[in-house]
mmCIF file of C-alpha atoms and ligand atoms in Angstrom:
data_model
loop_
_atom_site.group_PDB
_atom_site.id
_atom_site.type_symbol
_atom_site.label_atom_id
_atom_site.label_comp_id
_atom_site.label_asym_id
_atom_site.label_seq_id
_atom_site.Cartn_x
_atom_site.Cartn_y
_atom_site.Cartn_z
ATOM 1 C CA MET A 12 95.004 141.577 150.203
ATOM 2 C CA SER A 13 92.121 142.770 147.798
ATOM 3 C CA TYR A 14 89.017 141.075 147.158
ATOM 4 C CA ALA A 15 90.710 139.842 143.215
ATOM 5 C CA ASP A 16 93.433 138.721 145.251
ATOM 6 C CA ASP A 17 90.883 136.923 147.450
ATOM 7 C CA VAL A 18 89.112 135.093 144.406
ATOM 8 C CA ARG A 19 92.651 134.244 142.740
ATOM 9 C CA VAL A 20 93.549 132.400 146.040
ATOM 10 C CA GLU A 21 90.481 130.745 146.778
ATOM 11 C CA LEU A 22 90.855 129.432 142.845
ATOM 12 C CA ALA A 23 94.171 128.652 142.949
ATOM 13 C CA ARG A 24 93.762 125.994 145.724
ATOM 14 C CA LEU A 25 90.673 124.521 144.013
ATOM 15 C CA SER A 26 91.150 121.023 143.411
ATOM 16 C CA PRO A 27 92.516 121.075 139.750
ATOM 17 C CA GLY A 28 89.775 117.871 139.108
ATOM 18 C CA GLY A 29 89.956 115.697 136.141
ATOM 19 C CA SER A 30 92.505 115.699 133.703
ATOM 20 C CA CYS A 31 90.131 117.005 130.403
ATOM 21 C CA CYS A 32 90.570 119.958 133.015
ATOM 22 C CA ARG A 33 93.749 119.934 134.513
ATOM 23 C CA ARG A 34 94.743 120.280 130.897
ATOM 24 C CA ALA A 35 91.838 123.045 129.607
ATOM 25 C CA GLU A 36 93.582 125.247 132.905
ATOM 26 C CA LEU A 37 97.381 124.108 131.937
ATOM 27 C CA SER A 38 96.469 125.788 127.917
ATOM 28 C CA ALA A 39 94.500 128.817 129.535
ATOM 29 C CA LEU A 40 97.382 129.325 131.904
ATOM 30 C CA ALA A 41 100.342 129.028 129.621
ATOM 31 C CA ARG A 42 98.091 131.555 126.930
ATOM 32 C CA SER A 43 97.351 134.146 129.809
ATOM 33 C CA LEU A 44 100.718 133.733 132.330
ATOM 34 C CA GLY A 45 103.465 132.505 129.914
ATOM 35 C CA VAL A 46 105.880 133.997 127.280
ATOM 36 C CA LEU A 47 107.682 131.455 124.940
ATOM 37 C CA ARG A 48 111.298 131.789 124.666
ATOM 38 C CA LEU A 49 113.120 130.789 121.748
ATOM 39 C CA SER A 50 116.592 130.741 121.023
ATOM 40 C CA GLY A 51 117.627 130.256 117.511
ATOM 41 C CA ASP A 52 117.549 126.194 117.149
ATOM 42 C CA GLY A 53 117.543 125.346 120.464
ATOM 43 C CA PRO A 54 114.959 123.941 122.337
ATOM 44 C CA PRO A 55 112.247 126.898 123.575
ATOM 45 C CA ALA A 56 111.646 127.525 127.301
ATOM 46 C CA LEU A 57 108.005 128.365 128.617
ATOM 47 C CA GLU A 58 107.953 130.845 131.537
ATOM 48 C CA LEU A 59 104.658 132.047 133.671
ATOM 49 C CA ALA A 60 105.835 134.662 135.502
ATOM 50 C CA THR A 61 102.933 135.578 138.898
ATOM 51 C CA GLY A 62 102.953 137.258 142.673
ATOM 52 C CA ASN A 63 101.079 134.834 143.890
ATOM 53 C CA PRO A 64 102.484 131.564 146.081
ATOM 54 C CA ALA A 65 99.524 129.562 145.458
ATOM 55 C CA LEU A 66 99.131 130.047 141.530
ATOM 56 C CA THR A 67 102.563 129.120 141.190
ATOM 57 C CA ARG A 68 102.555 126.275 142.588
ATOM 58 C CA ARG A 69 99.670 125.129 140.673
ATOM 59 C CA VAL A 70 101.524 125.721 137.798
ATOM 60 C CA PHE A 71 104.107 124.030 138.845
ATOM 61 C CA ARG A 72 101.687 120.869 140.068
ATOM 62 C CA LEU A 73 99.750 120.871 136.562
ATOM 63 C CA LEU A 74 103.675 120.719 134.633
ATOM 64 C CA ARG A 75 104.933 118.134 137.336
ATOM 65 C CA TYR A 76 101.934 115.688 137.559
ATOM 66 C CA ASP A 77 100.481 115.214 134.362
ATOM 67 C CA TYR A 78 104.082 116.216 131.904
ATOM 68 C CA GLN A 79 106.388 114.780 133.667
ATOM 69 C CA MET A 80 107.718 118.158 133.184
ATOM 70 C CA HIS A 81 111.090 119.176 136.198
ATOM 71 C CA PRO A 82 110.541 123.438 135.600
ATOM 72 C CA ALA A 83 112.327 125.801 138.459
ATOM 73 C CA ILE A 84 110.711 128.012 140.568
ATOM 74 C CA THR A 85 112.520 131.345 140.932
ATOM 75 C CA SER A 86 112.096 134.434 143.231
ATOM 76 C CA GLY A 87 113.483 137.645 143.304
ATOM 77 C CA ARG A 88 111.585 141.167 143.923
ATOM 78 C CA ARG A 89 112.047 143.870 141.653
ATOM 79 C CA ARG A 90 113.860 147.294 143.031
ATOM 80 C CA THR A 91 110.662 149.659 142.403
ATOM 81 C CA SER A 92 108.235 146.771 144.156
ATOM 82 C CA ARG A 93 107.814 145.733 147.512
ATOM 83 C CA THR A 94 106.122 141.959 146.302
ATOM 84 C CA ARG A 95 107.823 139.177 145.514
ATOM 85 C CA ARG A 96 107.761 137.662 141.744
ATOM 86 C CA TYR A 97 108.215 134.179 140.943
ATOM 87 C CA LEU A 98 108.975 132.066 137.807
ATOM 88 C CA VAL A 99 107.844 128.880 136.757
ATOM 89 C CA ARG A 100 110.435 128.048 133.994
ATOM 90 C CA ALA A 101 110.113 124.833 131.826
ATOM 91 C CA THR A 102 112.547 123.705 129.189
ATOM 92 C CA GLY A 103 113.371 120.594 127.620
ATOM 93 C CA SER A 104 113.433 117.795 125.676
ATOM 94 C CA ARG A 105 109.327 117.010 126.158
ATOM 95 C CA LEU A 106 108.337 120.839 125.874
ATOM 96 C CA GLU A 107 107.660 120.797 122.098
ATOM 97 C CA GLY A 108 104.529 117.757 123.181
ATOM 98 C CA LEU A 109 102.997 119.815 126.040
ATOM 99 C CA LEU A 110 103.145 122.640 124.284
ATOM 100 C CA GLU A 111 100.959 120.664 120.882
ATOM 101 C CA ASP A 112 98.941 118.913 123.849
ATOM 102 C CA LEU A 113 98.024 122.168 124.960
ATOM 103 C CA MET A 114 96.737 123.725 121.342
ATOM 104 C CA VAL A 115 98.804 126.592 122.663
ATOM 105 C CA TRP A 116 101.079 126.227 119.298
ATOM 106 C CA HIS A 117 101.124 123.701 116.640
ATOM 107 C CA ARG A 118 104.297 123.346 114.196
ATOM 108 C CA ARG A 119 106.070 125.874 115.723
ATOM 109 C CA ARG A 120 103.092 128.544 115.651
ATOM 110 C CA VAL A 121 100.913 129.788 118.020
ATOM 111 C CA TYR A 122 97.567 128.543 117.575
ATOM 112 C CA PRO A 123 95.463 131.361 116.959
ATOM 113 C CA GLY A 124 92.608 131.221 119.315
ATOM 114 C CA ILE A 125 91.390 127.966 121.470
ATOM 115 C CA GLY A 126 91.677 124.543 120.077
ATOM 116 C CA ARG A 127 87.533 123.286 120.276
ATOM 117 C CA ARG A 128 88.950 119.889 121.603
ATOM 118 C CA LEU A 129 89.888 121.624 124.490
ATOM 119 C CA VAL A 130 87.382 122.987 125.693
ATOM 120 C CA GLN A 131 84.273 120.341 124.649
ATOM 121 C CA ARG A 132 82.668 119.508 128.168
ATOM 122 C CA ARG A 133 80.946 122.260 130.292
ATOM 123 C CA CYS A 134 83.749 121.188 133.060
ATOM 124 C CA CYS A 135 86.555 121.702 130.828
ATOM 125 C CA ARG A 136 85.631 125.498 129.264
ATOM 126 C CA ARG A 137 84.895 126.599 133.332
ATOM 127 C CA ALA A 138 88.420 125.273 134.172
ATOM 128 C CA TYR A 139 89.512 127.145 131.137
ATOM 129 C CA LEU A 140 87.904 130.076 131.955
ATOM 130 C CA ARG A 141 89.355 129.432 135.512
ATOM 131 C CA GLY A 142 92.968 129.467 134.604
ATOM 132 C CA PHE A 143 92.758 132.448 132.468
ATOM 133 C CA PHE A 144 91.292 134.579 134.853
ATOM 134 C CA LEU A 145 94.032 133.245 137.119
ATOM 135 C CA GLY A 146 96.507 134.876 134.906
ATOM 136 C CA ARG A 147 94.644 137.527 133.807
ATOM 137 C CA GLY A 148 91.995 138.505 134.859
ATOM 138 C CA SER A 149 90.509 140.916 137.414
ATOM 139 C CA ILE A 150 87.766 142.302 139.930
ATOM 140 C CA ASN A 151 86.869 145.059 141.749
ATOM 141 C CA HIS A 152 85.395 145.117 145.747
ATOM 142 C CA PRO A 153 81.983 144.304 145.345
ATOM 143 C CA GLY A 154 81.524 147.576 147.025
ATOM 144 C CA ARG A 155 83.621 149.968 145.070
ATOM 145 C CA GLY A 156 81.165 148.985 141.515
ATOM 146 C CA HIS A 157 80.862 146.457 139.322
ATOM 147 C CA HIS A 158 83.830 145.271 137.153
ATOM 148 C CA LEU A 159 85.105 142.097 136.370
ATOM 149 C CA GLU A 160 87.509 141.415 133.409
ATOM 150 C CA LEU A 161 89.626 139.892 131.492
ATOM 151 C CA VAL A 162 92.913 141.582 129.659
ATOM 152 C CA VAL A 163 93.272 138.879 126.378
ATOM 153 C CA PRO A 164 96.781 139.315 124.533
ATOM 154 C CA SER A 165 95.050 138.469 120.877
ATOM 155 C CA PRO A 166 91.761 139.257 119.715
ATOM 156 C CA ARG A 167 91.403 136.297 118.073
ATOM 157 C CA LEU A 168 91.617 134.820 121.448
ATOM 158 C CA ALA A 169 89.114 137.211 122.757
ATOM 159 C CA GLN A 170 86.231 135.957 120.428
ATOM 160 C CA ASP A 171 86.940 132.422 121.485
ATOM 161 C CA LEU A 172 86.968 132.709 125.071
ATOM 162 C CA ALA A 173 84.039 135.470 124.954
ATOM 163 C CA GLY A 174 82.060 132.071 123.142
ATOM 164 C CA LEU A 175 82.988 130.531 126.081
ATOM 165 C CA MET A 176 81.462 132.749 128.522
ATOM 166 C CA ARG A 177 77.971 132.579 126.333
ATOM 167 C CA THR A 178 77.655 129.133 126.385
ATOM 168 C CA PHE A 179 77.078 129.999 130.317
ATOM 169 C CA ALA A 180 74.666 132.502 129.536
ATOM 170 C CA LEU A 181 77.693 135.143 130.296
ATOM 171 C CA ALA A 182 77.678 138.410 127.541
ATOM 172 C CA PRO A 183 80.636 140.237 128.163
ATOM 173 C CA GLY A 184 81.282 143.463 126.598
ATOM 174 C CA LEU A 185 84.719 144.031 124.381
ATOM 175 C CA CYS A 186 87.216 146.730 123.862
ATOM 176 C CA ALA A 187 90.745 147.585 122.693
ATOM 177 C CA ARG A 188 93.588 148.547 125.423
ATOM 178 C CA LYS A 189 96.864 149.346 124.093
ATOM 179 C CA ASP A 190 97.835 145.955 122.773
ATOM 180 C CA ASP A 191 95.183 143.815 124.289
ATOM 181 C CA THR A 192 91.273 142.735 123.617
ATOM 182 C CA VAL A 193 89.758 143.034 127.240
ATOM 183 C CA LEU A 194 86.428 141.256 127.537
ATOM 184 C CA TYR A 195 84.336 142.897 130.685
ATOM 185 C CA LEU A 196 80.818 142.556 132.860
ATOM 186 C CA LYS A 197 80.075 145.772 134.794
ATOM 187 C CA ASP A 198 76.370 143.578 135.603
ATOM 188 C CA ALA A 199 76.282 142.186 138.859
ATOM 189 C CA GLN A 200 74.135 139.646 137.921
ATOM 190 C CA ALA A 201 76.693 138.547 135.703
ATOM 191 C CA ILE A 202 79.763 138.656 138.186
ATOM 192 C CA ALA A 203 77.761 136.771 140.482
ATOM 193 C CA GLY A 204 77.634 134.282 137.455
ATOM 194 C CA PHE A 205 80.933 134.092 136.495
ATOM 195 C CA LEU A 206 82.192 133.386 139.509
ATOM 196 C CA GLY A 207 80.174 130.501 140.237
ATOM 197 C CA VAL A 208 81.137 129.049 136.789
ATOM 198 C CA VAL A 209 85.042 129.627 137.907
ATOM 199 C CA GLY A 210 84.010 127.941 141.288
ATOM 200 C CA ALA A 211 85.381 130.729 143.541
ATOM 201 C CA SER A 212 82.168 130.093 146.366
ATOM 202 C CA GLN A 213 83.588 132.181 149.006
ATOM 203 C CA ALA A 214 84.109 135.818 146.582
ATOM 204 C CA LEU A 215 80.650 134.757 145.051
ATOM 205 C CA LEU A 216 78.998 134.563 149.156
ATOM 206 C CA GLN A 217 81.052 137.731 149.696
ATOM 207 C CA PHE A 218 80.117 139.176 147.084
ATOM 208 C CA GLU A 219 76.820 138.615 147.300
ATOM 209 C CA ASN A 220 76.707 139.642 150.725
ATOM 210 C CA SER A 221 77.818 142.839 149.869
ATOM 211 C CA ARG A 222 75.696 143.748 146.804
ATOM 212 C CA VAL A 223 72.137 142.534 149.319
ATOM 213 C CA TYR A 224 73.703 144.619 151.923
ATOM 214 C CA ARG A 225 73.938 147.747 149.528
ATOM 215 C CA SER A 226 70.927 147.418 147.204
ATOM 216 C CA VAL A 227 68.822 146.711 150.539
ATOM 217 C CA LYS A 228 70.618 149.928 152.180
ATOM 218 C CA GLU A 229 69.617 151.065 149.232
ATOM 219 C CA ARG A 230 65.887 150.826 149.357
ATOM 220 C CA VAL A 231 65.945 151.510 153.145
ATOM 221 C CA ASN A 232 67.094 155.064 152.507
ATOM 222 C CA ARG A 233 64.020 155.864 150.299
ATOM 223 C CA LEU A 234 61.513 154.058 153.020
ATOM 224 C CA VAL A 235 62.702 156.266 155.513
ATOM 225 C CA ASN A 236 58.984 156.202 157.611
ATOM 226 C CA MET A 237 59.951 152.288 158.582
ATOM 227 C CA GLU A 238 61.525 151.355 161.949
ATOM 228 C CA THR A 239 64.862 151.200 162.230
ATOM 229 C CA ALA A 240 64.563 147.843 164.284
ATOM 230 C CA ASN A 241 62.352 146.672 160.771
ATOM 231 C CA VAL A 242 64.611 147.841 158.853
ATOM 232 C CA THR A 243 67.738 146.136 160.070
ATOM 233 C CA ARG A 244 65.482 142.909 160.665
ATOM 234 C CA THR A 245 64.677 142.837 156.673
ATOM 235 C CA VAL A 246 68.065 143.855 155.559
ATOM 236 C CA GLU A 247 69.728 140.847 157.418
ATOM 237 C CA ALA A 248 67.061 137.759 156.409
ATOM 238 C CA ALA A 249 67.203 138.828 152.845
ATOM 239 C CA ALA A 250 71.387 138.670 153.167
ATOM 240 C CA ARG A 251 70.854 135.285 154.460
ATOM 241 C CA GLN A 252 68.630 133.826 152.421
ATOM 242 C CA VAL A 253 70.802 135.312 149.118
ATOM 243 C CA ARG A 254 73.611 133.150 150.754
ATOM 244 C CA ALA A 255 72.015 130.508 151.326
ATOM 245 C CA ILE A 256 70.725 130.509 147.633
ATOM 246 C CA ARG A 257 74.024 131.241 146.355
ATOM 247 C CA PHE A 258 75.674 128.380 148.729
ATOM 248 C CA ILE A 259 72.911 125.810 147.404
ATOM 249 C CA ASP A 260 73.218 126.777 143.259
ATOM 250 C CA ALA A 261 77.196 126.884 144.679
ATOM 251 C CA GLU A 262 77.107 122.874 146.118
ATOM 252 C CA LEU A 263 74.450 121.279 144.780
ATOM 253 C CA GLY A 264 72.859 123.737 141.556
ATOM 254 C CA LEU A 265 69.655 125.470 141.856
ATOM 255 C CA GLN A 266 68.137 123.329 138.696
ATOM 256 C CA LYS A 267 68.103 120.175 141.191
ATOM 257 C CA LEU A 268 65.288 122.054 143.317
ATOM 258 C CA PRO A 269 61.871 121.290 143.232
ATOM 259 C CA ARG A 270 59.978 123.787 140.860
ATOM 260 C CA GLY A 271 58.425 126.083 143.339
ATOM 261 C CA LEU A 272 61.808 126.232 145.360
ATOM 262 C CA ARG A 273 63.782 127.096 142.075
ATOM 263 C CA GLU A 274 61.610 129.744 141.179
ATOM 264 C CA VAL A 275 61.360 131.718 145.026
ATOM 265 C CA ALA A 276 65.170 130.797 145.306
ATOM 266 C CA GLU A 277 65.985 132.845 141.874
ATOM 267 C CA SER A 278 63.063 135.628 142.446
ATOM 268 C CA ARG A 279 64.853 136.432 145.991
ATOM 269 C CA LEU A 280 68.268 136.810 143.912
ATOM 270 C CA ARG A 281 67.635 138.764 141.117
ATOM 271 C CA LEU A 282 65.100 140.576 143.516
ATOM 272 C CA PRO A 283 66.990 140.558 146.880
ATOM 273 C CA GLU A 284 65.752 144.439 147.747
ATOM 274 C CA LEU A 285 61.953 143.300 147.720
ATOM 275 C CA SER A 286 59.623 142.493 150.633
ATOM 276 C CA LEU A 287 58.349 138.778 150.879
ATOM 277 C CA GLU A 288 55.039 140.672 150.061
ATOM 278 C CA GLU A 289 56.774 142.499 147.315
ATOM 279 C CA LEU A 290 58.932 139.520 146.047
ATOM 280 C CA GLY A 291 54.849 136.987 146.351
ATOM 281 C CA GLN A 292 53.851 139.536 143.942
ATOM 282 C CA SER A 293 56.798 139.876 141.072
ATOM 283 C CA MET A 294 56.217 136.056 140.321
ATOM 284 C CA SER A 295 54.089 134.444 138.096
ATOM 285 C CA PRO A 296 51.218 133.994 139.395
ATOM 286 C CA PRO A 297 52.076 134.942 142.124
ATOM 287 C CA LEU A 298 52.107 133.928 145.239
ATOM 288 C CA GLY A 299 51.103 134.950 149.380
ATOM 289 C CA LYS A 300 53.700 136.488 151.760
ATOM 290 C CA SER A 301 53.075 132.722 153.518
ATOM 291 C CA ALA A 302 53.556 131.053 150.799
ATOM 292 C CA VAL A 303 56.713 132.863 150.197
ATOM 293 C CA ASN A 304 57.950 132.827 153.608
ATOM 294 C CA HIS A 305 57.834 128.500 153.602
ATOM 295 C CA ARG A 306 59.777 128.360 150.559
ATOM 296 C CA LEU A 307 62.940 130.376 151.507
ATOM 297 C CA ARG A 308 62.457 128.870 155.560
ATOM 298 C CA ARG A 309 63.001 125.139 153.226
ATOM 299 C CA LEU A 310 65.754 126.908 151.180
ATOM 300 C CA LEU A 311 67.343 128.291 154.941
ATOM 301 C CA SER A 312 67.141 124.560 155.631
ATOM 302 C CA ILE A 313 68.765 122.684 152.558
ATOM 303 C CA ALA A 314 70.951 125.148 152.309
ATOM 304 C CA ALA A 315 72.244 123.962 156.641
ATOM 305 C CA ARG A 316 71.593 120.689 155.606
ATOM 306 C CA LEU A 317 74.191 120.678 152.981
ATOM 307 C CA SER A 318 76.559 122.741 155.056
ATOM 308 C CA GLY A 319 76.661 119.801 157.229
ATOM 309 C CA GLY A 320 74.155 121.620 159.934
ATOM 310 C CA ALA A 321 75.489 124.919 160.303
ATOM 311 C CA PRO A 322 74.208 127.659 158.431
ATOM 312 C CA PRO A 323 76.375 129.048 155.713
ATOM 313 C CA THR A 324 77.722 132.581 156.966
ATOM 314 C CA GLY A 325 79.678 133.105 154.073
ATOM 315 C CA ALA A 326 82.157 135.039 155.990
ATOM 316 C CA ARG A 327 85.349 133.808 156.868
HETATM 317 ZN ZN1 ZN B 419 86.590 118.950 131.989
#
């Protein structure tokens, strides 16, 4: 499975949250995966197709439990492809009400952007972005260049999605591709931020891990006169610290930490390749090496406590 598949499977297995968030996510799934089939005067049908079984189950449950729909699931394989596709099809007298409630269409016309009521709360904005990423998102393996994108079928919807991302301090680039508008992030920090926003904490740990290894390795290659043992230790310690900090951020939120700890945590995430001494010098006011060391140790023990004793490994 690709890294992007790992992210999608993790997201598809997350707890779907409160009813406000389930509605936002289902709306985003309907907009990203869904196709509306209209047949003259007959009732419309909503079809959602995906190759991901976990996502199929998630869509099915969202439709079934919150909207008492009884969607049909069919699966098949195209002759040209080895992967199986699943189709969730919902129809019947309740469907129009569902589509209105999800603000996907209004009076039998497709709703232009994202309905404001759906995404008023922060939790729901996260759920909407998660749903859209599940439907039409992709991400590169962190070892192969940093790139995350959402392929959006209408420019207006793309503008609204970009607006949602900006409320989390993520500033996506925007370009046209065939009939779609593509929103993309190229900056590692922003991609990590997006993974955190949508709740992909395992994928985030994996991302940070290879990112840290890469940036530390680059630095190491420059510092050719360092001892090998020393270098390995530096690389591993920095990776461990970043894992712990990301873990704390996902579980607790860095803003909950005392200021001194939070500042060191944020600096470490920003500058994973620096030695403790350099890291201390980069802060304002500057901190001594032992103070930096002390705070990083405290962060490691907080992470260990949050994970129930064992330090977070980030590898599964
Ligand atoms: Zn919510």
